[in-house]
Coordinates of C-alpha atoms in Angstrom, one line a residue:
Chain T
M1 CA 14.4 35.0 -1.5
R2 CA 11.7 33.5 0.4
I3 CA 10.8 29.8 -0.1
P4 CA 7.1 29.3 -0.5
L5 CA 5.7 27.4 2.3
P6 CA 3.7 24.7 0.4
L7 CA 7.0 24.0 -1.4
L8 CA 8.8 23.7 1.8
D9 CA 6.1 21.5 3.2
V10 CA 6.5 18.9 0.1
V11 CA 10.2 19.1 0.6
L12 CA 10.0 18.3 4.3
T13 CA 7.5 15.5 3.7
L14 CA 9.6 13.9 0.9
V15 CA 12.5 13.9 3.3
T16 CA 10.9 12.6 6.1
A17 CA 9.3 9.8 4.2
F18 CA 12.7 8.6 2.7
A19 CA 14.1 8.7 6.2
I20 CA 11.2 6.4 7.4
G21 CA 11.8 4.3 4.3
A22 CA 15.2 4.0 5.2
V23 CA 14.4 2.5 8.6
V24 CA 11.9 0.0 6.9
M25 CA 14.7 -1.2 4.4
W26 CA 17.2 -1.5 7.3
I27 CA 14.8 -3.6 9.4
S28 CA 14.0 -5.9 6.7
G29 CA 17.5 -6.5 5.9
Y30 CA 18.2 -4.4 2.8
D31 CA 20.8 -1.8 2.2
P32 CA 19.1 1.6 2.3
I33 CA 22.1 3.6 1.0
M34 CA 22.5 1.3 -2.0
S35 CA 18.8 1.1 -2.6
Y36 CA 18.4 4.7 -2.8
R37 CA 21.3 5.3 -4.9
S38 CA 20.1 2.8 -7.5
M39 CA 16.6 4.1 -7.2
L40 CA 17.1 7.8 -7.4
F41 CA 20.5 8.3 -9.4
T42 CA 20.2 5.6 -12.2
P43 CA 17.1 7.1 -13.9
L44 CA 18.8 10.4 -13.8
L45 CA 22.0 9.6 -15.1
D46 CA 21.2 7.9 -18.2
Y47 CA 18.7 9.1 -21.0
T48 CA 17.3 5.7 -21.7
Y49 CA 16.1 5.2 -18.3
F50 CA 15.1 8.6 -17.8
F51 CA 12.9 8.3 -20.9
S52 CA 11.7 5.2 -19.4
A53 CA 10.8 7.3 -16.3
L54 CA 9.0 9.7 -18.4
A55 CA 6.9 7.1 -20.1
F56 CA 6.1 5.8 -16.6
S57 CA 4.9 9.3 -15.4
A58 CA 2.6 9.6 -18.3
P59 CA -0.3 7.5 -17.2
I60 CA 0.3 8.9 -13.6
V61 CA -0.2 12.5 -14.9
L62 CA -3.7 11.4 -16.3
T63 CA -4.9 9.4 -13.3
G64 CA -3.6 12.1 -10.9
L65 CA -5.9 14.5 -12.8
T66 CA -8.8 12.4 -12.2
F67 CA -8.3 12.4 -8.7
A68 CA -7.5 16.2 -8.7
V69 CA -10.4 17.5 -10.6
G70 CA -12.6 15.2 -8.3
L71 CA -11.1 17.1 -5.3
R72 CA -12.2 20.4 -6.8
A73 CA -15.6 19.2 -6.7
G74 CA -15.3 17.9 -3.3
L75 CA -15.1 14.4 -4.1
F76 CA -12.8 11.4 -3.4
N77 CA -12.9 9.7 -6.7
I78 CA -10.7 6.8 -6.4
G79 CA -12.2 5.2 -9.6
A80 CA -9.2 5.8 -11.6
E81 CA -7.7 2.5 -11.3
G82 CA -10.8 0.5 -12.9
Q83 CA -11.3 3.3 -15.3
V84 CA -7.8 2.8 -16.7
Y85 CA -8.5 -1.1 -16.8
M86 CA -11.7 -0.2 -18.9
G87 CA -9.6 2.1 -21.2
A88 CA -7.2 -0.5 -21.8
L89 CA -10.0 -2.9 -22.6
G90 CA -11.3 -0.3 -25.3
A91 CA -7.9 -0.4 -27.0
V92 CA -8.0 -4.2 -27.1
V93 CA -11.2 -4.3 -28.3
A94 CA -10.5 -1.9 -31.1
A95 CA -7.5 -4.1 -32.1
Y96 CA -10.1 -7.1 -32.3
I97 CA -12.2 -5.0 -34.5
T98 CA -9.9 -3.7 -37.1
K99 CA -6.3 -4.5 -38.1
S100 CA -5.8 -1.1 -39.7
S101 CA -4.6 2.2 -38.5
L102 CA -8.4 3.0 -37.7
A103 CA -7.7 0.8 -34.4
L104 CA -6.2 4.1 -32.9
P105 CA -9.0 6.3 -33.1
L106 CA -11.3 3.4 -32.3
A107 CA -9.4 2.7 -29.3
L108 CA -9.9 6.0 -28.0
F109 CA -13.5 6.0 -28.8
I110 CA -14.1 2.7 -27.3
G111 CA -11.6 3.3 -24.2
L112 CA -13.1 6.6 -23.2
T113 CA -16.7 5.5 -23.7
L114 CA -16.0 2.6 -21.4
A115 CA -14.2 4.7 -18.8
C116 CA -17.0 7.1 -18.9
V117 CA -19.8 4.5 -18.3
W118 CA -17.6 3.1 -15.5
S119 CA -17.6 6.4 -13.7
L120 CA -21.3 7.1 -14.5
V121 CA -22.2 4.5 -12.0
P122 CA -20.6 6.3 -8.9
A123 CA -21.7 9.6 -10.3
L124 CA -25.2 8.8 -10.6
L125 CA -25.2 6.9 -7.3
K126 CA -23.8 9.8 -5.7
I127 CA -26.3 12.3 -7.1
W128 CA -29.6 10.4 -7.1
R129 CA -28.8 8.4 -3.7
G130 CA -26.1 10.2 -2.1
V131 CA -24.0 7.2 -1.7
N132 CA -20.4 7.9 -0.7
E133 CA -18.3 7.9 -3.8
V134 CA -15.5 5.9 -1.9
I135 CA -17.2 2.8 -1.7
T136 CA -19.0 3.1 -5.0
T137 CA -15.7 3.6 -7.0
I138 CA -13.8 0.9 -5.0
M139 CA -16.5 -1.7 -5.9
M140 CA -16.3 -0.4 -9.5
N141 CA -12.5 -1.1 -9.6
W142 CA -12.9 -4.6 -8.5
I143 CA -15.8 -5.2 -10.9
A144 CA -13.6 -3.6 -13.6
Y145 CA -10.7 -6.0 -12.5
W146 CA -12.6 -9.2 -13.1
V147 CA -14.5 -7.9 -16.2
V148 CA -11.1 -7.1 -18.0
I149 CA -9.4 -10.4 -16.6
M150 CA -12.1 -12.2 -18.0
A151 CA -12.1 -10.4 -21.4
V152 CA -8.5 -10.9 -21.9
S153 CA -8.4 -14.6 -21.1
T154 CA -11.3 -15.3 -23.1
V155 CA -12.2 -13.5 -26.5
F156 CA -9.2 -11.1 -26.6
T157 CA -6.6 -13.8 -25.9
N158 CA -3.4 -13.9 -28.0
P159 CA -3.0 -17.6 -29.2
L160 CA 0.6 -17.0 -29.6
Q161 CA 1.3 -15.4 -26.1
P162 CA -1.5 -16.6 -23.9
E163 CA 0.0 -14.5 -21.0
E164 CA -1.2 -11.4 -22.8
S165 CA -4.0 -10.0 -25.0
I166 CA -4.1 -9.5 -28.8
K167 CA -1.6 -6.7 -30.0
T168 CA -2.6 -3.4 -31.5
P169 CA -2.1 -3.7 -35.0
E170 CA 1.1 -2.1 -36.3
P171 CA -0.2 0.9 -38.2
A172 CA -2.1 2.0 -35.1
R173 CA 0.6 1.8 -32.8
L174 CA 2.6 4.8 -31.4
T175 CA 6.1 4.2 -31.8
P176 CA 9.1 5.6 -29.7
L177 CA 10.0 9.2 -30.6
V178 CA 13.7 8.3 -29.7
A179 CA 14.8 4.9 -31.1
G180 CA 15.6 2.5 -28.4
T181 CA 13.6 3.9 -25.7
D182 CA 10.0 3.8 -24.8
L183 CA 9.3 7.5 -24.9
T184 CA 6.4 7.7 -27.4
A185 CA 3.9 10.5 -28.2
A186 CA 1.8 9.3 -25.0
V187 CA 4.3 11.4 -22.9
P188 CA 3.8 15.1 -24.4
L189 CA 0.1 14.1 -24.9
S190 CA -0.5 13.4 -21.2
Y191 CA 1.5 16.6 -19.9
I192 CA -0.7 18.6 -22.7
I193 CA -3.9 17.2 -21.2
A194 CA -2.7 18.3 -17.8
L195 CA -2.3 21.7 -19.2
F196 CA -5.6 21.7 -20.8
V197 CA -7.2 20.5 -17.6
Y198 CA -5.2 23.3 -15.8
I199 CA -6.7 25.9 -18.4
F200 CA -10.1 24.4 -17.9
V201 CA -10.4 24.4 -14.2
K202 CA -8.7 27.7 -13.7
Y203 CA -10.4 29.7 -16.6
S204 CA -13.5 28.3 -17.7
V205 CA -16.8 28.9 -16.5
W206 CA -17.3 25.3 -15.7
G207 CA -14.1 24.9 -13.9
Y208 CA -15.1 27.8 -11.7
R209 CA -18.5 26.1 -11.1
I210 CA -16.7 23.1 -10.1
S211 CA -14.5 24.8 -7.7
I212 CA -17.4 26.5 -6.0
S213 CA -19.7 23.6 -5.7
G214 CA -16.6 21.6 -4.2
Q215 CA -15.8 24.6 -1.7
N216 CA -19.5 25.2 -0.6
P217 CA -22.4 23.4 -2.2
I218 CA -24.9 25.7 -0.4
V219 CA -23.2 29.0 -1.5
A220 CA -23.1 27.3 -5.1
K221 CA -26.7 26.8 -5.1
S222 CA -27.4 30.8 -4.1
Y223 CA -25.4 31.5 -6.9
G224 CA -27.7 29.3 -9.3
I225 CA -25.0 26.6 -9.8
E226 CA -26.4 23.2 -9.6
P227 CA -23.6 21.3 -7.6
M228 CA -24.9 17.9 -8.9
R229 CA -24.0 19.0 -12.4
S230 CA -20.3 20.0 -11.3
I231 CA -20.2 16.4 -9.8
M232 CA -21.2 14.8 -12.8
L233 CA -18.9 17.0 -14.9
S234 CA -15.9 16.2 -12.8
F235 CA -16.4 12.6 -12.7
L236 CA -16.8 12.6 -16.4
I237 CA -13.5 14.6 -16.9
G238 CA -11.8 12.1 -14.5
A239 CA -12.9 9.3 -16.5
L240 CA -11.6 10.7 -19.9
T241 CA -8.1 11.2 -18.5
A242 CA -8.2 7.9 -16.8
G243 CA -9.4 6.4 -20.0
V244 CA -6.8 7.9 -22.0
A245 CA -4.2 6.6 -19.7
G246 CA -5.7 2.9 -20.1
V247 CA -5.7 3.2 -24.1
M248 CA -2.2 4.6 -23.9
Q249 CA -0.9 1.6 -21.9
V250 CA -1.8 -0.5 -24.7
V251 CA -1.3 1.4 -28.1
A252 CA 1.9 3.3 -26.9
K253 CA 3.7 0.8 -24.9
P254 CA 6.5 -0.9 -26.8
P255 CA 7.5 -3.8 -27.2
S256 CA 4.4 -5.5 -26.1
Y257 CA 1.3 -3.2 -27.5
S258 CA -0.9 -5.3 -25.5
L259 CA -2.8 -5.9 -22.3
M260 CA -1.3 -8.3 -19.8
R261 CA -3.6 -11.0 -18.7
N262 CA -2.7 -10.3 -15.0
L263 CA -3.1 -6.6 -15.9
A264 CA 0.4 -6.0 -14.6
N265 CA 0.8 -3.1 -17.2
V266 CA -2.4 -1.2 -16.0
Y267 CA -2.4 -2.3 -12.3
G268 CA -1.9 0.4 -9.6
L269 CA -1.8 3.6 -11.9
G270 CA -5.0 4.8 -10.1
F271 CA -3.2 4.7 -6.8
D272 CA -0.2 6.5 -8.1
G273 CA -2.5 9.1 -9.5
I274 CA -3.9 9.5 -5.7
T275 CA -0.3 10.1 -4.6
A276 CA 0.4 12.5 -7.5
A277 CA -2.7 14.7 -6.7
M278 CA -1.9 14.9 -3.1
L279 CA 1.7 15.7 -3.6
G280 CA 0.7 18.3 -6.3
R281 CA -1.8 19.5 -4.0
G282 CA -4.5 19.0 -6.4
H283 CA -3.1 21.8 -8.6
P284 CA -3.0 20.1 -12.3
I285 CA 0.6 21.6 -12.9
G286 CA 1.7 20.4 -9.5
V287 CA 0.3 17.2 -10.5
A288 CA 2.3 16.7 -13.4
I289 CA 5.6 17.7 -11.6
A290 CA 4.6 15.0 -8.9
A291 CA 3.9 12.5 -11.5
L292 CA 7.3 13.1 -13.1
F293 CA 8.7 12.4 -9.6
L294 CA 6.7 9.3 -9.2
G295 CA 7.9 8.1 -12.8
V296 CA 11.4 8.5 -11.6
L297 CA 10.6 6.4 -8.5
Q298 CA 8.8 3.7 -10.5
E299 CA 12.0 3.5 -12.8
G300 CA 14.3 3.7 -10.2
A301 CA 12.5 0.9 -8.3
R302 CA 13.3 -1.4 -11.1
H303 CA 17.2 -0.7 -10.7
M304 CA 16.9 -0.8 -7.0
Q305 CA 15.5 -4.4 -7.4
I306 CA 18.2 -5.3 -9.7
E307 CA 21.1 -3.8 -8.1
A308 CA 20.3 -3.8 -4.4
G309 CA 17.7 -6.6 -4.4
T310 CA 15.2 -4.6 -2.6
P311 CA 11.5 -5.5 -3.7
F312 CA 9.9 -3.1 -6.0
E313 CA 6.9 -2.7 -3.9
F314 CA 8.9 -0.5 -1.6
V315 CA 7.8 2.4 -3.6
R316 CA 4.3 2.0 -2.5
I317 CA 5.5 2.2 1.1
I318 CA 7.0 5.4 0.4
Q319 CA 3.9 6.7 -1.3
G320 CA 1.7 5.9 1.8
V321 CA 4.2 7.6 4.2
I322 CA 4.1 10.8 2.0
I323 CA 0.5 10.9 2.0
L324 CA 0.2 10.2 5.7
L325 CA 2.6 13.2 6.2
L326 CA 0.6 15.4 4.0
A327 CA -2.5 14.5 6.0
I328 CA -0.7 15.8 9.1
Q329 CA 0.6 18.9 7.4
M330 CA -2.7 20.1 6.2
L331 CA -3.2 21.5 10.0
K332 CA -0.6 24.5 9.4
K333 CA -2.8 25.9 6.7
T334 CA -6.2 25.9 8.5
Chain Y
M1 CA -27.7 -30.4 -3.1
T2 CA -28.9 -29.9 0.8
E3 CA -25.4 -30.7 1.5
L4 CA -24.1 -28.0 -0.7
L5 CA -26.8 -25.5 0.5
L6 CA -25.7 -26.2 4.1
L7 CA -22.2 -25.6 3.2
L8 CA -23.2 -22.3 1.7
I9 CA -24.9 -21.2 4.9
I10 CA -21.7 -22.3 7.0
Q11 CA -19.5 -20.6 4.6
A12 CA -21.6 -17.3 4.5
L13 CA -21.2 -17.3 8.4
L14 CA -17.5 -17.6 8.0
A15 CA -17.2 -15.1 5.1
S16 CA -19.4 -12.6 7.3
V17 CA -16.8 -12.7 10.4
P18 CA -14.3 -10.3 9.0
I19 CA -16.8 -8.0 7.5
L20 CA -18.4 -8.0 10.8
L21 CA -15.3 -7.5 12.9
A22 CA -14.3 -4.5 10.4
S23 CA -17.7 -3.1 10.7
L24 CA -17.9 -3.1 14.6
G25 CA -14.6 -1.5 14.7
E26 CA -15.7 1.3 12.1
I27 CA -19.0 1.7 13.9
L28 CA -17.1 2.4 17.2
M29 CA -14.6 4.8 15.5
E30 CA -17.3 6.8 13.6
R31 CA -19.6 6.7 16.8
S32 CA -17.0 8.7 18.4
G33 CA -16.5 11.1 15.3
V34 CA -13.6 9.4 13.5
V35 CA -14.0 8.1 10.1
N36 CA -11.4 5.6 9.1
I37 CA -11.4 4.5 5.4
G38 CA -8.2 2.7 5.9
L39 CA -10.0 -0.5 7.1
E40 CA -9.0 -2.2 4.0
G41 CA -5.1 -1.4 4.5
I42 CA -5.4 -2.3 8.5
M43 CA -6.9 -5.6 7.5
L44 CA -4.2 -6.3 5.1
L45 CA -1.6 -5.6 7.7
G46 CA -3.3 -7.6 10.2
A47 CA -3.5 -10.6 7.7
F48 CA 0.3 -10.3 7.1
V49 CA 1.4 -9.6 10.6
A50 CA -0.4 -12.6 12.4
P51 CA 1.7 -15.5 10.4
L52 CA 4.6 -13.2 10.3
A53 CA 4.9 -13.1 14.2
V54 CA 4.5 -16.5 14.9
D55 CA 6.9 -17.6 12.1
Y56 CA 9.5 -15.2 13.5
L57 CA 8.8 -16.4 17.1
R58 CA 8.7 -20.0 16.8
Y59 CA 12.3 -20.0 15.2
R60 CA 13.3 -17.7 17.7
V61 CA 11.5 -18.6 21.1
G62 CA 11.6 -22.2 20.5
M63 CA 9.1 -24.9 19.4
W64 CA 8.6 -26.0 23.1
L65 CA 5.4 -23.8 23.7
P66 CA 2.1 -25.8 23.1
D67 CA 0.5 -25.7 19.9
L68 CA -2.4 -24.1 21.3
V69 CA -0.4 -20.8 21.9
W70 CA 0.6 -20.0 18.4
P71 CA -2.7 -18.9 17.0
I72 CA -3.5 -16.6 20.2
I73 CA 0.1 -15.1 19.4
A74 CA -0.9 -14.5 15.8
M75 CA -4.0 -12.8 16.7
S76 CA -2.3 -10.7 19.4
A77 CA 0.2 -9.6 17.0
A78 CA -2.5 -8.5 14.6
I79 CA -4.4 -6.6 17.5
A80 CA -1.0 -5.0 18.4
I81 CA -0.4 -3.8 14.7
G82 CA -3.9 -2.7 14.2
A83 CA -4.0 -0.7 17.6
S84 CA -0.4 0.9 16.5
V85 CA -2.1 2.1 13.0
G86 CA -5.2 3.0 15.1
L87 CA -2.9 5.2 17.3
I88 CA -1.3 7.0 14.3
H89 CA -4.7 7.6 12.5
G90 CA -6.4 8.6 15.8
Y91 CA -3.8 10.9 16.8
I92 CA -3.5 12.6 13.2
S93 CA -7.3 12.9 13.6
T94 CA -7.7 14.3 17.0
Y95 CA -4.7 16.2 18.3
L96 CA -3.0 16.9 15.1
A97 CA -6.5 17.9 13.4
G98 CA -5.4 16.3 10.2
D99 CA -7.7 15.2 7.3
Q100 CA -9.2 11.8 8.3
I101 CA -10.0 10.9 4.8
I102 CA -6.4 11.4 3.6
S103 CA -4.8 9.7 6.5
G104 CA -7.0 6.6 5.6
V105 CA -6.1 6.8 2.1
A106 CA -2.5 6.8 3.1
I107 CA -3.1 3.7 5.4
N108 CA -4.4 1.6 2.6
L109 CA -1.7 2.9 0.0
F110 CA 1.2 2.1 2.8
A111 CA -0.4 -1.4 3.6
A112 CA -0.5 -2.5 0.1
G113 CA 3.1 -1.6 -0.3
A114 CA 4.3 -2.9 3.0
V115 CA 2.5 -6.4 2.7
A116 CA 3.5 -6.9 -0.8
Y117 CA 7.2 -5.9 0.0
G118 CA 6.9 -7.6 3.6
I119 CA 6.1 -11.1 2.0
Q120 CA 8.8 -10.8 -0.5
A121 CA 11.3 -9.6 1.9
Y122 CA 10.7 -12.1 4.7
W123 CA 9.5 -15.3 3.0
G124 CA 11.3 -14.4 -0.5
V125 CA 8.2 -15.2 -2.5
A126 CA 6.3 -13.0 -4.6
G127 CA 2.9 -12.1 -2.9
Y128 CA 1.6 -15.4 -1.8
K129 CA 2.5 -17.5 1.5
Q130 CA 0.8 -20.3 2.7
V131 CA 0.2 -20.2 6.5
P132 CA 1.4 -23.6 8.3
D133 CA -1.0 -25.8 10.1
W134 CA 0.3 -25.0 13.7
A135 CA -0.4 -21.3 13.4
K136 CA -3.9 -21.9 12.3
A137 CA -6.9 -20.9 14.5
D138 CA -10.2 -22.6 14.5
P139 CA -12.5 -20.1 12.5
M140 CA -15.5 -21.1 15.0
W141 CA -13.7 -19.4 17.8
V142 CA -13.3 -16.1 16.0
T143 CA -16.9 -16.5 15.0
V144 CA -18.1 -16.8 18.4
F145 CA -15.8 -13.9 19.7
T146 CA -16.9 -11.8 17.1
F147 CA -20.7 -12.2 17.9
I148 CA -19.8 -11.8 21.6
V149 CA -17.9 -8.4 20.6
A150 CA -21.0 -7.3 18.7
G151 CA -23.4 -7.8 21.7
I152 CA -20.8 -6.1 24.1
M153 CA -20.4 -3.1 21.6
W154 CA -24.2 -2.7 21.4
Y155 CA -24.4 -2.9 25.0
V156 CA -21.7 -0.4 25.6
L157 CA -22.8 2.0 22.9
F158 CA -26.4 2.1 23.8
K159 CA -27.0 1.1 27.4
S160 CA -24.0 2.4 29.2
R161 CA -22.5 5.6 30.4
V162 CA -19.5 5.2 28.4
G163 CA -21.5 4.8 25.4
I164 CA -23.2 8.0 26.0
I165 CA -19.8 9.6 26.0
I166 CA -18.6 8.0 23.0
R167 CA -21.7 9.0 21.0
A168 CA -21.6 12.5 22.2
C169 CA -18.3 13.1 20.9
G170 CA -19.6 12.0 17.6
E171 CA -22.7 13.8 17.6
D172 CA -22.0 17.1 19.3
P173 CA -18.3 17.3 20.4
D174 CA -18.6 21.0 21.5
S175 CA -21.2 20.0 24.1
A176 CA -19.4 17.1 25.3
Y177 CA -16.3 19.1 25.8
N178 CA -18.3 21.6 27.7
M179 CA -19.8 18.7 30.1
G180 CA -16.1 18.1 30.8
I181 CA -15.5 15.1 28.5
D182 CA -11.9 14.7 27.0
V183 CA -13.1 14.4 23.3
Y184 CA -9.6 13.8 22.0
K185 CA -9.0 11.0 24.4
V186 CA -12.3 9.4 23.8
R187 CA -11.9 9.6 19.8
L188 CA -8.3 8.4 20.2
L189 CA -9.1 5.4 22.4
S190 CA -12.1 4.4 20.0
T191 CA -9.9 4.7 17.1
I192 CA -7.2 2.5 18.6
I193 CA -9.7 -0.3 19.7
G194 CA -11.7 0.1 16.4
S195 CA -8.7 -0.3 14.3
A196 CA -7.4 -3.3 16.4
L197 CA -10.7 -5.2 15.7
A198 CA -10.2 -4.5 11.8
S199 CA -6.7 -5.8 12.1
L200 CA -8.1 -8.8 13.8
A201 CA -10.4 -9.4 10.9
G202 CA -7.4 -9.6 8.7
A203 CA -5.6 -12.1 10.9
Y204 CA -8.8 -14.3 10.8
L205 CA -8.7 -14.3 6.9
S206 CA -5.1 -15.3 6.8
T207 CA -4.9 -17.5 9.9
A208 CA -8.4 -19.0 10.2
Y209 CA -10.4 -18.9 7.2
L210 CA -8.3 -18.8 3.9
S211 CA -4.8 -20.0 5.5
V212 CA -2.8 -18.0 3.1
V213 CA -1.5 -14.6 3.2
T214 CA -1.5 -12.9 -0.4
K215 CA -0.9 -9.2 -1.0
E216 CA -4.6 -8.8 -2.0
I217 CA -5.9 -10.8 0.7
S218 CA -8.3 -8.2 2.0
A219 CA -10.1 -8.0 -1.7
G220 CA -12.1 -4.9 -1.1
R221 CA -13.6 -6.5 2.3
G222 CA -12.5 -3.3 4.0
F223 CA -14.8 -1.1 1.7
I224 CA -17.6 -3.7 2.1
A225 CA -17.3 -3.3 5.7
L226 CA -17.7 0.4 5.4
A227 CA -20.6 -0.1 3.3
N228 CA -21.9 -2.3 5.9
V229 CA -21.6 0.3 8.6
V230 CA -23.9 2.5 6.4
F231 CA -26.3 -0.4 6.0
S232 CA -26.4 -1.0 9.8
N233 CA -27.2 2.6 10.4
W234 CA -24.2 2.5 12.9
N235 CA -25.9 -0.3 15.1
P236 CA -23.7 -3.4 16.0
L237 CA -26.7 -5.6 16.1
L238 CA -27.9 -4.8 12.7
A239 CA -24.4 -4.8 11.5
I240 CA -24.6 -8.8 12.1
V241 CA -27.4 -8.9 9.9
G242 CA -25.6 -6.8 7.1
A243 CA -22.5 -8.7 7.6
F244 CA -24.2 -11.9 6.7
I245 CA -25.8 -10.5 3.7
F246 CA -22.3 -9.4 2.4
G247 CA -20.9 -12.6 3.8
F248 CA -23.5 -14.5 1.9
F249 CA -22.6 -12.9 -1.5
D250 CA -18.9 -13.5 -0.9
A251 CA -19.5 -17.1 0.0
L252 CA -21.8 -17.3 -2.9
S253 CA -19.0 -16.4 -5.2
Y254 CA -17.0 -19.3 -4.1
W255 CA -19.8 -21.7 -3.8
L256 CA -20.9 -21.0 -7.4
Q257 CA -17.4 -21.7 -8.4
T258 CA -17.4 -25.2 -6.7
V259 CA -20.7 -25.9 -8.3
G260 CA -19.2 -24.7 -11.5
V261 CA -21.9 -22.8 -13.1
A262 CA -20.0 -19.8 -14.2
R263 CA -16.4 -18.6 -14.9
Y264 CA -14.7 -17.6 -11.7
E265 CA -14.4 -14.2 -13.0
I266 CA -18.0 -13.7 -13.0
T267 CA -18.6 -15.1 -9.6
R268 CA -15.9 -13.2 -7.9
M269 CA -17.6 -10.0 -9.1
I270 CA -20.7 -11.0 -7.2
P271 CA -19.9 -9.4 -3.7
Y272 CA -19.0 -6.0 -5.3
I273 CA -22.0 -5.7 -7.4
A274 CA -24.1 -7.0 -4.4
T275 CA -22.6 -4.3 -2.2
L276 CA -23.2 -1.5 -4.9
L277 CA -27.1 -2.9 -5.2
I278 CA -27.3 -2.8 -1.3
V279 CA -25.7 0.4 -0.7
A280 CA -27.7 2.1 -3.6
G281 CA -31.1 0.5 -2.2
V282 CA -30.6 1.5 1.7
I283 CA -28.7 4.6 1.7
G284 CA -31.7 6.8 2.3
R285 CA -32.5 6.0 5.8
A286 CA -29.0 6.0 6.9
K287 CA -28.0 8.8 9.4
P288 CA -24.5 9.2 10.2
P289 CA -23.3 10.6 13.5
R290 CA -23.4 14.5 12.9
A291 CA -19.7 15.4 13.4
V292 CA -18.2 12.1 11.9
G293 CA -15.1 12.8 10.0
K294 CA -15.1 16.5 11.4
V295 CA -12.0 18.0 13.1
F296 CA -12.9 19.1 16.7
R297 CA -11.2 22.2 18.1
R298 CA -11.1 23.3 21.7
E299 CA -12.2 26.9 21.7

């Protein structure tokens, strides 16, 4: 059996990245073997921890899709981070408006609307003024950061627990599918959305238009496809998936069901999505698999910090190295 | 009130320095044809490594060195780390024909992780470390140095032979190559120097301007610098003007906090909103080097 080259690439990348990571750990005085053991094996050997890894992977699948769909349209949409914040804010606003089970659909509605509004700014600036989306999405991320922090520390603050926002009302919560874990319906939902996005980009007319515009806007134009519409559409799809991720981080995250005042439970998901999208080579199914891997890393990092004392942030170093190696490997294809 | 206004102007000047330094670095790189969106990460690394290096060395080399030396060592360490990252990014972008944007994204991600990890690993605190007085440089020094660099870079890029070579690599690398210029080497060197400047911008933040290292110390300034490069039309002298405008809004956000007119969350949004507006307003006339971000291959 021949191993497909892209898969070999990814495996080689991961091995190299972990080797470099080991050197970093060793230099900074931590035990790489013990760290890796608790990071990689603990989440895989206990079902509670594995379900927790799955729960970690769910929002990463969605933010990964944001970036992957952007890539298809030839965009570097790094706006998922801010759109996740806005989605989460939407869920909090819904909880503020009503205490009934209506809060759930309302959370999705407000959260997705806010996320779309957030992506509309870079989309329109790109279309009307040709502004580079990397700069605008980052600026929108920072604006979202301060908007949401302000909202959570003022109107939506929880008087009983000032460190977090008001909680999603009980009837509107997604509860664990397996008791004692944090595996909620958000996990299957995220993977189903990935499947839908895959079908959309692969088999729908609009998905095809997005790909053509991304590969060559001039060719697209000559086929009668308006590249600007594809750009707008891919921004909006990205905002929807990132928005769902944000909403779910509030309505489907036991035990708190709230948004932390320092945004701890939504921070960094956009960046993880970039890694997932790169590692999954921009393919929605690949993104889902990569997100699962990152979910295991996230869960593993908690155990690494407890068992080996190695700081949690190490995971992000590994992610950076992985992407750097992926940047190099592109050369063999072209 | 006049005192407060004067303070605002001085603060704007000081706030513009990191943006200007990083912009100058990016202008050099992009003029040679390499785009580096990892500015943010390089700044962050510089901000972390500068105090780290002096902390480490002071303990080991001894206290006998005069105090004047430490800030210089800190800045040099930042320059060294910036140059190393520039070497990696430049090598990927030139000899390895890698994707420059992906490499830049990787630098940002890596730096965000490495600095958060490093602060925890070295000082044992979660993401926030005060820089001791003896490691601090006078911000005015760096400010003067930065303006001199801007002048030199303008002169080199537009008035010297070296500048023509650098710009040729960014505009039309094929012709440059046919004229006998080693495009790879020019691009690599420009990227190394440019990244070193961005890293120095970070060192300025931690050891001169804010006297603290945090895991988010660059706070989007790297991307604001990218916006400034576009604003300045890839011209080092115009970059001074742009950096002052961006620096003004950065300083304004802190100044409004001191005056106490609005919640700090609102004032902290100002630099980013201003960047969006400025970029949206001026982008039409911007003309990037033609071959920027494109891989060059020898025929």
